[in-house]
Amino acid sequence: MSKTLKTLLTSSLLVLSISLLGCTQETQNKIGRSLQNWTGANGVLEVYSGGKVVKRFVKIDKLSTATATQGSDIARPYRFAYGVLDANLNGEQDANERKVYFEISDYSTNYVFYGDPGS
């Protein structure tokens, strides 16, 4: 790596660090979530009923909270994402399983969302 490129990278990191120090905690969290969305989390979401897993979604990049489409950033009572529906609940994407869009309610859905420990 050339000296000019190293200097440019160092300067860029310094400017980014100083900029983040001036941000509120909420702004820093939003930036962190957007970076995580770019890199992916490979999350797993399991939906429970009667103490048993009844649905599983794998390879989820980000689980998002819905916000109002107009006006203020009022959170809506549901979350949404894209993930692979694990129809046979084996924890892996099989040849016949595809990525789908899904929504879950914050009020009535018993679920656990976590990073895939196998990746």
mmCIF file of N, CA and C in Angstrom:
data_model
loop_
_atom_site.group_PDB
_atom_site.id
_atom_site.type_symbol
_atom_site.label_atom_id
_atom_site.label_comp_id
_atom_site.label_asym_id
_atom_site.label_seq_id
_atom_site.Cartn_x
_atom_site.Cartn_y
_atom_site.Cartn_z
ATOM 1 N N MET A 1 0.855 -1.164 0.000
ATOM 2 C CA MET A 1 0.000 0.000 0.000
ATOM 3 C C MET A 1 0.905 1.232 0.000
ATOM 4 N N SER A 2 0.577 2.174 -0.845
ATOM 5 C CA SER A 2 1.413 3.364 -0.968
ATOM 6 C C SER A 2 1.228 4.289 0.241
ATOM 7 N N LYS A 3 2.220 5.132 0.457
ATOM 8 C CA LYS A 3 2.184 6.067 1.582
ATOM 9 C C LYS A 3 1.018 7.044 1.445
ATOM 10 N N THR A 4 0.721 7.472 0.228
ATOM 11 C CA THR A 4 -0.385 8.405 -0.022
ATOM 12 C C THR A 4 -1.717 7.756 0.346
ATOM 13 N N LEU A 5 -1.887 6.506 -0.031
ATOM 14 C CA LEU A 5 -3.129 5.795 0.273
ATOM 15 C C LEU A 5 -3.270 5.589 1.782
ATOM 16 N N LYS A 6 -2.189 5.244 2.467
ATOM 17 C CA LYS A 6 -2.226 5.085 3.923
ATOM 18 C C LYS A 6 -2.600 6.392 4.596
ATOM 19 N N THR A 7 -2.034 7.498 4.131
ATOM 20 C CA THR A 7 -2.337 8.813 4.695
ATOM 21 C C THR A 7 -3.806 9.163 4.472
ATOM 22 N N LEU A 8 -4.313 8.884 3.292
ATOM 23 C CA LEU A 8 -5.710 9.156 2.981
ATOM 24 C C LEU A 8 -6.643 8.329 3.863
ATOM 25 N N LEU A 9 -6.345 7.051 4.033
ATOM 26 C CA LEU A 9 -7.174 6.191 4.880
ATOM 27 C C LEU A 9 -7.135 6.644 6.336
ATOM 28 N N THR A 10 -5.961 6.969 6.818
ATOM 29 C CA THR A 10 -5.818 7.441 8.191
ATOM 30 C C THR A 10 -6.599 8.734 8.399
ATOM 31 N N SER A 11 -6.485 9.655 7.470
ATOM 32 C CA SER A 11 -7.213 10.925 7.563
ATOM 33 C C SER A 11 -8.714 10.696 7.540
ATOM 34 N N SER A 12 -9.166 9.802 6.685
ATOM 35 C CA SER A 12 -10.600 9.509 6.583
ATOM 36 C C SER A 12 -11.125 8.916 7.882
ATOM 37 N N LEU A 13 -10.372 8.001 8.472
ATOM 38 C CA LEU A 13 -10.788 7.402 9.736
ATOM 39 C C LEU A 13 -10.817 8.433 10.862
ATOM 40 N N LEU A 14 -9.878 9.334 10.860
ATOM 41 C CA LEU A 14 -9.836 10.386 11.868
ATOM 42 C C LEU A 14 -11.057 11.297 11.749
ATOM 43 N N VAL A 15 -11.386 11.712 10.540
ATOM 44 C CA VAL A 15 -12.551 12.576 10.308
ATOM 45 C C VAL A 15 -13.834 11.845 10.715
ATOM 46 N N LEU A 16 -13.947 10.567 10.355
ATOM 47 C CA LEU A 16 -15.127 9.778 10.723
ATOM 48 C C LEU A 16 -15.244 9.658 12.233
ATOM 49 N N SER A 17 -14.134 9.405 12.915
ATOM 50 C CA SER A 17 -14.146 9.281 14.385
ATOM 51 C C SER A 17 -14.578 10.575 15.050
ATOM 52 N N ILE A 18 -14.055 11.686 14.599
ATOM 53 C CA ILE A 18 -14.417 12.984 15.176
ATOM 54 C C ILE A 18 -15.891 13.281 14.900
ATOM 55 N N SER A 19 -16.368 12.948 13.709
ATOM 56 C CA SER A 19 -17.772 13.175 13.367
ATOM 57 C C SER A 19 -18.693 12.371 14.269
ATOM 58 N N LEU A 20 -18.324 11.111 14.533
ATOM 59 C CA LEU A 20 -19.157 10.264 15.384
ATOM 60 C C LEU A 20 -19.197 10.764 16.822
ATOM 61 N N LEU A 21 -18.113 11.341 17.292
ATOM 62 C CA LEU A 21 -18.089 11.878 18.654
ATOM 63 C C LEU A 21 -19.090 13.012 18.820
ATOM 64 N N GLY A 22 -19.365 13.747 17.750
ATOM 65 C CA GLY A 22 -20.307 14.855 17.800
ATOM 66 C C GLY A 22 -21.756 14.423 17.658
ATOM 67 N N CYS A 23 -22.000 13.167 17.350
ATOM 68 C CA CYS A 23 -23.363 12.664 17.163
ATOM 69 C C CYS A 23 -23.974 12.237 18.491
ATOM 70 N N THR A 24 -25.299 12.287 18.556
ATOM 71 C CA THR A 24 -25.995 11.760 19.725
ATOM 72 C C THR A 24 -25.890 10.242 19.716
ATOM 73 N N GLN A 25 -26.203 9.617 20.842
ATOM 74 C CA GLN A 25 -26.156 8.155 20.935
ATOM 75 C C GLN A 25 -27.120 7.529 19.934
ATOM 76 N N GLU A 26 -28.308 8.109 19.783
ATOM 77 C CA GLU A 26 -29.292 7.560 18.843
ATOM 78 C C GLU A 26 -28.773 7.618 17.414
ATOM 79 N N THR A 27 -28.140 8.721 17.032
ATOM 80 C CA THR A 27 -27.581 8.837 15.687
ATOM 81 C C THR A 27 -26.481 7.806 15.479
ATOM 82 N N GLN A 28 -25.629 7.613 16.499
ATOM 83 C CA GLN A 28 -24.588 6.598 16.399
ATOM 84 C C GLN A 28 -25.193 5.209 16.233
ATOM 85 N N ASN A 29 -26.291 4.932 16.950
ATOM 86 C CA ASN A 29 -26.960 3.635 16.832
ATOM 87 C C ASN A 29 -27.516 3.432 15.421
ATOM 88 N N LYS A 30 -28.133 4.499 14.866
ATOM 89 C CA LYS A 30 -28.672 4.392 13.510
ATOM 90 C C LYS A 30 -27.565 4.129 12.498
ATOM 91 N N ILE A 31 -26.430 4.798 12.659
ATOM 92 C CA ILE A 31 -25.296 4.570 11.756
ATOM 93 C C ILE A 31 -24.815 3.130 11.901
ATOM 94 N N GLY A 32 -24.711 2.662 13.131
ATOM 95 C CA GLY A 32 -24.279 1.281 13.372
ATOM 96 C C GLY A 32 -25.221 0.271 12.757
ATOM 97 N N ARG A 33 -26.532 0.513 12.867
ATOM 98 C CA ARG A 33 -27.505 -0.411 12.273
ATOM 99 C C ARG A 33 -27.423 -0.392 10.757
ATOM 100 N N SER A 34 -27.192 0.775 10.170
ATOM 101 C CA SER A 34 -27.101 0.827 8.710
ATOM 102 C C SER A 34 -25.844 0.111 8.232
ATOM 103 N N LEU A 35 -24.742 0.233 8.986
ATOM 104 C CA LEU A 35 -23.525 -0.505 8.615
ATOM 105 C C LEU A 35 -23.741 -1.994 8.749
ATOM 106 N N GLN A 36 -24.446 -2.417 9.798
ATOM 107 C CA GLN A 36 -24.730 -3.831 9.974
ATOM 108 C C GLN A 36 -25.588 -4.334 8.813
ATOM 109 N N ASN A 37 -26.534 -3.510 8.357
ATOM 110 C CA ASN A 37 -27.387 -3.908 7.252
ATOM 111 C C ASN A 37 -26.565 -4.134 5.986
ATOM 112 N N TRP A 38 -25.535 -3.330 5.762
ATOM 113 C CA TRP A 38 -24.700 -3.518 4.580
ATOM 114 C C TRP A 38 -23.896 -4.802 4.673
ATOM 115 N N THR A 39 -23.378 -5.106 5.859
ATOM 116 C CA THR A 39 -22.509 -6.261 6.010
ATOM 117 C C THR A 39 -23.279 -7.541 6.249
ATOM 118 N N GLY A 40 -24.498 -7.430 6.735
ATOM 119 C CA GLY A 40 -25.310 -8.604 6.985
ATOM 120 C C GLY A 40 -25.056 -9.193 8.355
ATOM 121 N N ALA A 41 -26.089 -9.757 8.943
ATOM 122 C CA ALA A 41 -25.981 -10.338 10.268
ATOM 123 C C ALA A 41 -26.160 -11.847 10.226
ATOM 124 N N ASN A 42 -26.668 -12.384 9.112
ATOM 125 C CA ASN A 42 -26.978 -13.809 8.990
ATOM 126 C C ASN A 42 -27.815 -14.270 10.180
ATOM 127 N N GLY A 43 -28.869 -13.506 10.456
ATOM 128 C CA GLY A 43 -29.713 -13.784 11.611
ATOM 129 C C GLY A 43 -30.688 -14.920 11.387
ATOM 130 N N VAL A 44 -31.199 -15.411 12.505
ATOM 131 C CA VAL A 44 -32.206 -16.470 12.518
ATOM 132 C C VAL A 44 -33.367 -15.957 13.351
ATOM 133 N N LEU A 45 -34.595 -16.147 12.867
ATOM 134 C CA LEU A 45 -35.779 -15.789 13.625
ATOM 135 C C LEU A 45 -36.624 -17.037 13.796
ATOM 136 N N GLU A 46 -36.938 -17.353 15.043
ATOM 137 C CA GLU A 46 -37.786 -18.504 15.333
ATOM 138 C C GLU A 46 -39.082 -18.008 15.946
ATOM 139 N N VAL A 47 -40.212 -18.517 15.436
ATOM 140 C CA VAL A 47 -41.536 -18.165 15.941
ATOM 141 C C VAL A 47 -42.032 -19.367 16.751
ATOM 142 N N TYR A 48 -42.493 -19.083 17.970
ATOM 143 C CA TYR A 48 -42.928 -20.136 18.888
ATOM 144 C C TYR A 48 -44.431 -20.114 19.109
ATOM 145 N N SER A 49 -44.997 -21.301 19.293
ATOM 146 C CA SER A 49 -46.384 -21.464 19.694
ATOM 147 C C SER A 49 -46.442 -22.703 20.581
ATOM 148 N N GLY A 50 -47.013 -22.555 21.738
ATOM 149 C CA GLY A 50 -47.089 -23.679 22.660
ATOM 150 C C GLY A 50 -45.723 -24.195 23.079
ATOM 151 N N GLY A 51 -44.730 -23.310 23.105
ATOM 152 C CA GLY A 51 -43.392 -23.705 23.531
ATOM 153 C C GLY A 51 -42.576 -24.413 22.475
ATOM 154 N N LYS A 52 -43.107 -24.511 21.240
ATOM 155 C CA LYS A 52 -42.390 -25.195 20.164
ATOM 156 C C LYS A 52 -42.162 -24.248 18.999
ATOM 157 N N VAL A 53 -41.061 -24.457 18.261
ATOM 158 C CA VAL A 53 -40.783 -23.675 17.062
ATOM 159 C C VAL A 53 -41.765 -24.106 15.978
ATOM 160 N N VAL A 54 -42.528 -23.131 15.443
ATOM 161 C CA VAL A 54 -43.485 -23.439 14.379
ATOM 162 C C VAL A 54 -43.066 -22.843 13.037
ATOM 163 N N LYS A 55 -42.214 -21.821 13.059
ATOM 164 C CA LYS A 55 -41.662 -21.209 11.832
ATOM 165 C C LYS A 55 -40.235 -20.809 12.131
ATOM 166 N N ARG A 56 -39.384 -20.899 11.106
ATOM 167 C CA ARG A 56 -38.007 -20.430 11.248
ATOM 168 C C ARG A 56 -37.611 -19.752 9.942
ATOM 169 N N PHE A 57 -36.981 -18.596 10.080
ATOM 170 C CA PHE A 57 -36.419 -17.879 8.952
ATOM 171 C C PHE A 57 -34.919 -17.782 9.181
ATOM 172 N N VAL A 58 -34.128 -18.085 8.161
ATOM 173 C CA VAL A 58 -32.669 -18.039 8.263
ATOM 174 C C VAL A 58 -32.119 -17.059 7.230
ATOM 175 N N LYS A 59 -30.846 -16.717 7.370
ATOM 176 C CA LYS A 59 -30.154 -15.808 6.459
ATOM 177 C C LYS A 59 -30.825 -14.438 6.384
ATOM 178 N N ILE A 60 -31.180 -13.908 7.564
ATOM 179 C CA ILE A 60 -31.798 -12.582 7.659
ATOM 180 C C ILE A 60 -30.689 -11.555 7.809
ATOM 181 N N ASP A 61 -30.695 -10.549 6.933
ATOM 182 C CA ASP A 61 -29.699 -9.485 7.014
ATOM 183 C C ASP A 61 -30.005 -8.523 8.146
ATOM 184 N N LYS A 62 -31.264 -8.145 8.285
ATOM 185 C CA LYS A 62 -31.638 -7.154 9.296
ATOM 186 C C LYS A 62 -33.122 -7.267 9.584
ATOM 187 N N LEU A 63 -33.466 -7.212 10.850
ATOM 188 C CA LEU A 63 -34.855 -7.173 11.289
ATOM 189 C C LEU A 63 -35.175 -5.716 11.586
ATOM 190 N N SER A 64 -36.143 -5.130 10.866
ATOM 191 C CA SER A 64 -36.429 -3.697 10.980
ATOM 192 C C SER A 64 -37.754 -3.448 11.673
ATOM 193 N N THR A 65 -37.830 -2.324 12.374
ATOM 194 C CA THR A 65 -39.080 -1.878 12.978
ATOM 195 C C THR A 65 -39.750 -0.931 12.001
ATOM 196 N N ALA A 66 -41.020 -1.149 11.759
ATOM 197 C CA ALA A 66 -41.759 -0.305 10.829
ATOM 198 C C ALA A 66 -41.953 1.076 11.432
ATOM 199 N N THR A 67 -41.891 2.109 10.589
ATOM 200 C CA THR A 67 -42.149 3.478 11.022
ATOM 201 C C THR A 67 -43.240 4.079 10.152
ATOM 202 N N ALA A 68 -43.813 5.161 10.642
ATOM 203 C CA ALA A 68 -44.871 5.840 9.905
ATOM 204 C C ALA A 68 -44.349 6.305 8.557
ATOM 205 N N THR A 69 -45.195 6.252 7.540
ATOM 206 C CA THR A 69 -44.778 6.664 6.203
ATOM 207 C C THR A 69 -44.832 8.174 6.023
ATOM 208 N N GLN A 70 -45.610 8.855 6.848
ATOM 209 C CA GLN A 70 -45.699 10.307 6.760
ATOM 210 C C GLN A 70 -45.614 10.882 8.158
ATOM 211 N N GLY A 71 -45.102 12.063 8.273
ATOM 212 C CA GLY A 71 -45.014 12.702 9.579
ATOM 213 C C GLY A 71 -43.765 12.291 10.326
ATOM 214 N N SER A 72 -43.920 12.120 11.624
ATOM 215 C CA SER A 72 -42.766 11.817 12.476
ATOM 216 C C SER A 72 -42.359 10.347 12.367
ATOM 217 N N ASP A 73 -41.238 10.014 12.987
ATOM 218 C CA ASP A 73 -40.719 8.646 12.975
ATOM 219 C C ASP A 73 -41.356 7.807 14.075
ATOM 220 N N ILE A 74 -42.656 7.695 14.035
ATOM 221 C CA ILE A 74 -43.379 6.920 15.038
ATOM 222 C C ILE A 74 -43.250 5.439 14.687
ATOM 223 N N ALA A 75 -42.794 4.640 15.657
ATOM 224 C CA ALA A 75 -42.636 3.204 15.423
ATOM 225 C C ALA A 75 -44.010 2.543 15.340
ATOM 226 N N ARG A 76 -44.127 1.604 14.448
ATOM 227 C CA ARG A 76 -45.341 0.812 14.298
ATOM 228 C C ARG A 76 -45.166 -0.489 15.083
ATOM 229 N N PRO A 77 -46.249 -1.164 15.437
ATOM 230 C CA PRO A 77 -46.129 -2.355 16.287
ATOM 231 C C PRO A 77 -45.803 -3.643 15.532
ATOM 232 N N TYR A 78 -44.941 -3.561 14.537
ATOM 233 C CA TYR A 78 -44.515 -4.788 13.874
ATOM 234 C C TYR A 78 -43.104 -4.629 13.336
ATOM 235 N N ARG A 79 -42.493 -5.764 13.081
ATOM 236 C CA ARG A 79 -41.148 -5.800 12.510
ATOM 237 C C ARG A 79 -41.222 -6.553 11.188
ATOM 238 N N PHE A 80 -40.250 -6.278 10.311
ATOM 239 C CA PHE A 80 -40.257 -6.936 9.010
ATOM 240 C C PHE A 80 -38.834 -7.220 8.563
ATOM 241 N N ALA A 81 -38.715 -8.148 7.617
ATOM 242 C CA ALA A 81 -37.400 -8.524 7.097
ATOM 243 C C ALA A 81 -37.574 -9.420 5.874
ATOM 244 N N TYR A 82 -36.457 -9.722 5.253
ATOM 245 C CA TYR A 82 -36.384 -10.730 4.209
ATOM 246 C C TYR A 82 -35.497 -11.843 4.741
ATOM 247 N N GLY A 83 -35.936 -13.065 4.581
ATOM 248 C CA GLY A 83 -35.151 -14.214 5.013
ATOM 249 C C GLY A 83 -35.629 -15.458 4.318
ATOM 250 N N VAL A 84 -34.871 -16.514 4.431
ATOM 251 C CA VAL A 84 -35.234 -17.795 3.821
ATOM 252 C C VAL A 84 -36.162 -18.529 4.788
ATOM 253 N N LEU A 85 -37.350 -18.905 4.299
ATOM 254 C CA LEU A 85 -38.289 -19.678 5.110
ATOM 255 C C LEU A 85 -37.768 -21.109 5.204
ATOM 256 N N ASP A 86 -37.387 -21.513 6.393
ATOM 257 C CA ASP A 86 -36.860 -22.852 6.643
ATOM 258 C C ASP A 86 -38.041 -23.788 6.887
ATOM 259 N N ALA A 87 -38.632 -24.275 5.797
ATOM 260 C CA ALA A 87 -39.878 -25.037 5.865
ATOM 261 C C ALA A 87 -39.762 -26.310 6.702
ATOM 262 N N ASN A 88 -38.629 -26.991 6.643
ATOM 263 C CA ASN A 88 -38.486 -28.248 7.386
ATOM 264 C C ASN A 88 -37.786 -28.057 8.742
ATOM 265 N N LEU A 89 -37.527 -26.806 9.125
ATOM 266 C CA LEU A 89 -36.956 -26.457 10.428
ATOM 267 C C LEU A 89 -35.616 -27.134 10.719
ATOM 268 N N ASN A 90 -34.794 -27.328 9.679
ATOM 269 C CA ASN A 90 -33.489 -27.966 9.906
ATOM 270 C C ASN A 90 -32.366 -26.946 10.099
ATOM 271 N N GLY A 91 -32.691 -25.646 10.028
ATOM 272 C CA GLY A 91 -31.698 -24.606 10.276
ATOM 273 C C GLY A 91 -30.820 -24.281 9.082
ATOM 274 N N GLU A 92 -31.116 -24.832 7.918
ATOM 275 C CA GLU A 92 -30.320 -24.594 6.715
ATOM 276 C C GLU A 92 -31.237 -24.284 5.537
ATOM 277 N N GLN A 93 -30.691 -23.590 4.538
ATOM 278 C CA GLN A 93 -31.444 -23.350 3.308
ATOM 279 C C GLN A 93 -31.287 -24.563 2.404
ATOM 280 N N ASP A 94 -32.406 -25.220 2.110
ATOM 281 C CA ASP A 94 -32.408 -26.357 1.198
ATOM 282 C C ASP A 94 -32.752 -25.873 -0.204
ATOM 283 N N ALA A 95 -32.590 -26.722 -1.181
ATOM 284 C CA ALA A 95 -32.771 -26.355 -2.594
ATOM 285 C C ALA A 95 -34.157 -25.786 -2.880
ATOM 286 N N ASN A 96 -35.180 -26.261 -2.200
ATOM 287 C CA ASN A 96 -36.550 -25.806 -2.470
ATOM 288 C C ASN A 96 -36.987 -24.631 -1.587
ATOM 289 N N GLU A 97 -36.109 -24.099 -0.752
ATOM 290 C CA GLU A 97 -36.458 -23.008 0.155
ATOM 291 C C GLU A 97 -35.923 -21.687 -0.381
ATOM 292 N N ARG A 98 -36.791 -20.688 -0.451
ATOM 293 C CA ARG A 98 -36.453 -19.400 -1.059
ATOM 294 C C ARG A 98 -36.590 -18.257 -0.065
ATOM 295 N N LYS A 99 -35.979 -17.139 -0.427
ATOM 296 C CA LYS A 99 -36.064 -15.924 0.384
ATOM 297 C C LYS A 99 -37.460 -15.336 0.241
ATOM 298 N N VAL A 100 -38.036 -14.915 1.377
ATOM 299 C CA VAL A 100 -39.377 -14.339 1.399
ATOM 300 C C VAL A 100 -39.371 -13.083 2.274
ATOM 301 N N TYR A 101 -40.365 -12.252 2.070
ATOM 302 C CA TYR A 101 -40.616 -11.099 2.937
ATOM 303 C C TYR A 101 -41.569 -11.561 4.023
ATOM 304 N N PHE A 102 -41.349 -11.132 5.276
ATOM 305 C CA PHE A 102 -42.272 -11.486 6.334
ATOM 306 C C PHE A 102 -42.401 -10.343 7.334
ATOM 307 N N GLU A 103 -43.516 -10.358 8.063
ATOM 308 C CA GLU A 103 -43.783 -9.388 9.125
ATOM 309 C C GLU A 103 -44.183 -10.155 10.367
ATOM 310 N N ILE A 104 -43.787 -9.628 11.528
ATOM 311 C CA ILE A 104 -44.202 -10.221 12.792
ATOM 312 C C ILE A 104 -44.695 -9.110 13.707
ATOM 313 N N SER A 105 -45.713 -9.419 14.494
ATOM 314 C CA SER A 105 -46.304 -8.446 15.408
ATOM 315 C C SER A 105 -45.489 -8.357 16.692
ATOM 316 N N ASP A 106 -45.310 -7.132 17.196
ATOM 317 C CA ASP A 106 -44.658 -6.961 18.491
ATOM 318 C C ASP A 106 -45.579 -7.367 19.639
ATOM 319 N N TYR A 107 -46.879 -7.382 19.394
ATOM 320 C CA TYR A 107 -47.831 -7.633 20.463
ATOM 321 C C TYR A 107 -48.192 -9.109 20.625
ATOM 322 N N SER A 108 -48.285 -9.848 19.535
ATOM 323 C CA SER A 108 -48.846 -11.193 19.651
ATOM 324 C C SER A 108 -47.935 -12.316 19.164
ATOM 325 N N THR A 109 -46.758 -11.996 18.669
ATOM 326 C CA THR A 109 -45.870 -13.039 18.151
ATOM 327 C C THR A 109 -44.768 -13.330 19.158
ATOM 328 N N ASN A 110 -44.687 -14.586 19.575
ATOM 329 C CA ASN A 110 -43.585 -15.016 20.431
ATOM 330 C C ASN A 110 -42.436 -15.423 19.522
ATOM 331 N N TYR A 111 -41.347 -14.651 19.561
ATOM 332 C CA TYR A 111 -40.236 -14.946 18.671
ATOM 333 C C TYR A 111 -38.904 -14.658 19.337
ATOM 334 N N VAL A 112 -37.869 -15.259 18.788
ATOM 335 C CA VAL A 112 -36.492 -15.005 19.202
ATOM 336 C C VAL A 112 -35.709 -14.739 17.933
ATOM 337 N N PHE A 113 -34.932 -13.631 17.926
ATOM 338 C CA PHE A 113 -34.074 -13.294 16.803
ATOM 339 C C PHE A 113 -32.633 -13.317 17.298
ATOM 340 N N TYR A 114 -31.759 -14.032 16.595
ATOM 341 C CA TYR A 114 -30.364 -14.135 17.020
ATOM 342 C C TYR A 114 -29.460 -14.332 15.818
ATOM 343 N N GLY A 115 -28.178 -14.049 16.013
ATOM 344 C CA GLY A 115 -27.179 -14.290 14.988
ATOM 345 C C GLY A 115 -26.912 -15.779 14.883
ATOM 346 N N ASP A 116 -26.771 -16.282 13.670
ATOM 347 C CA ASP A 116 -26.545 -17.704 13.447
ATOM 348 C C ASP A 116 -25.212 -18.127 14.071
ATOM 349 N N PRO A 117 -25.233 -19.001 15.090
ATOM 350 C CA PRO A 117 -23.990 -19.409 15.734
ATOM 351 C C PRO A 117 -23.139 -20.328 14.853
ATOM 352 N N GLY A 118 -23.732 -20.860 13.792
ATOM 353 C CA GLY A 118 -23.002 -21.765 12.912
ATOM 354 C C GLY A 118 -22.226 -21.065 11.821
ATOM 355 N N SER A 119 -22.341 -19.727 11.737
ATOM 356 C CA SER A 119 -21.645 -19.030 10.651
ATOM 357 C C SER A 119 -20.451 -18.287 11.143
#
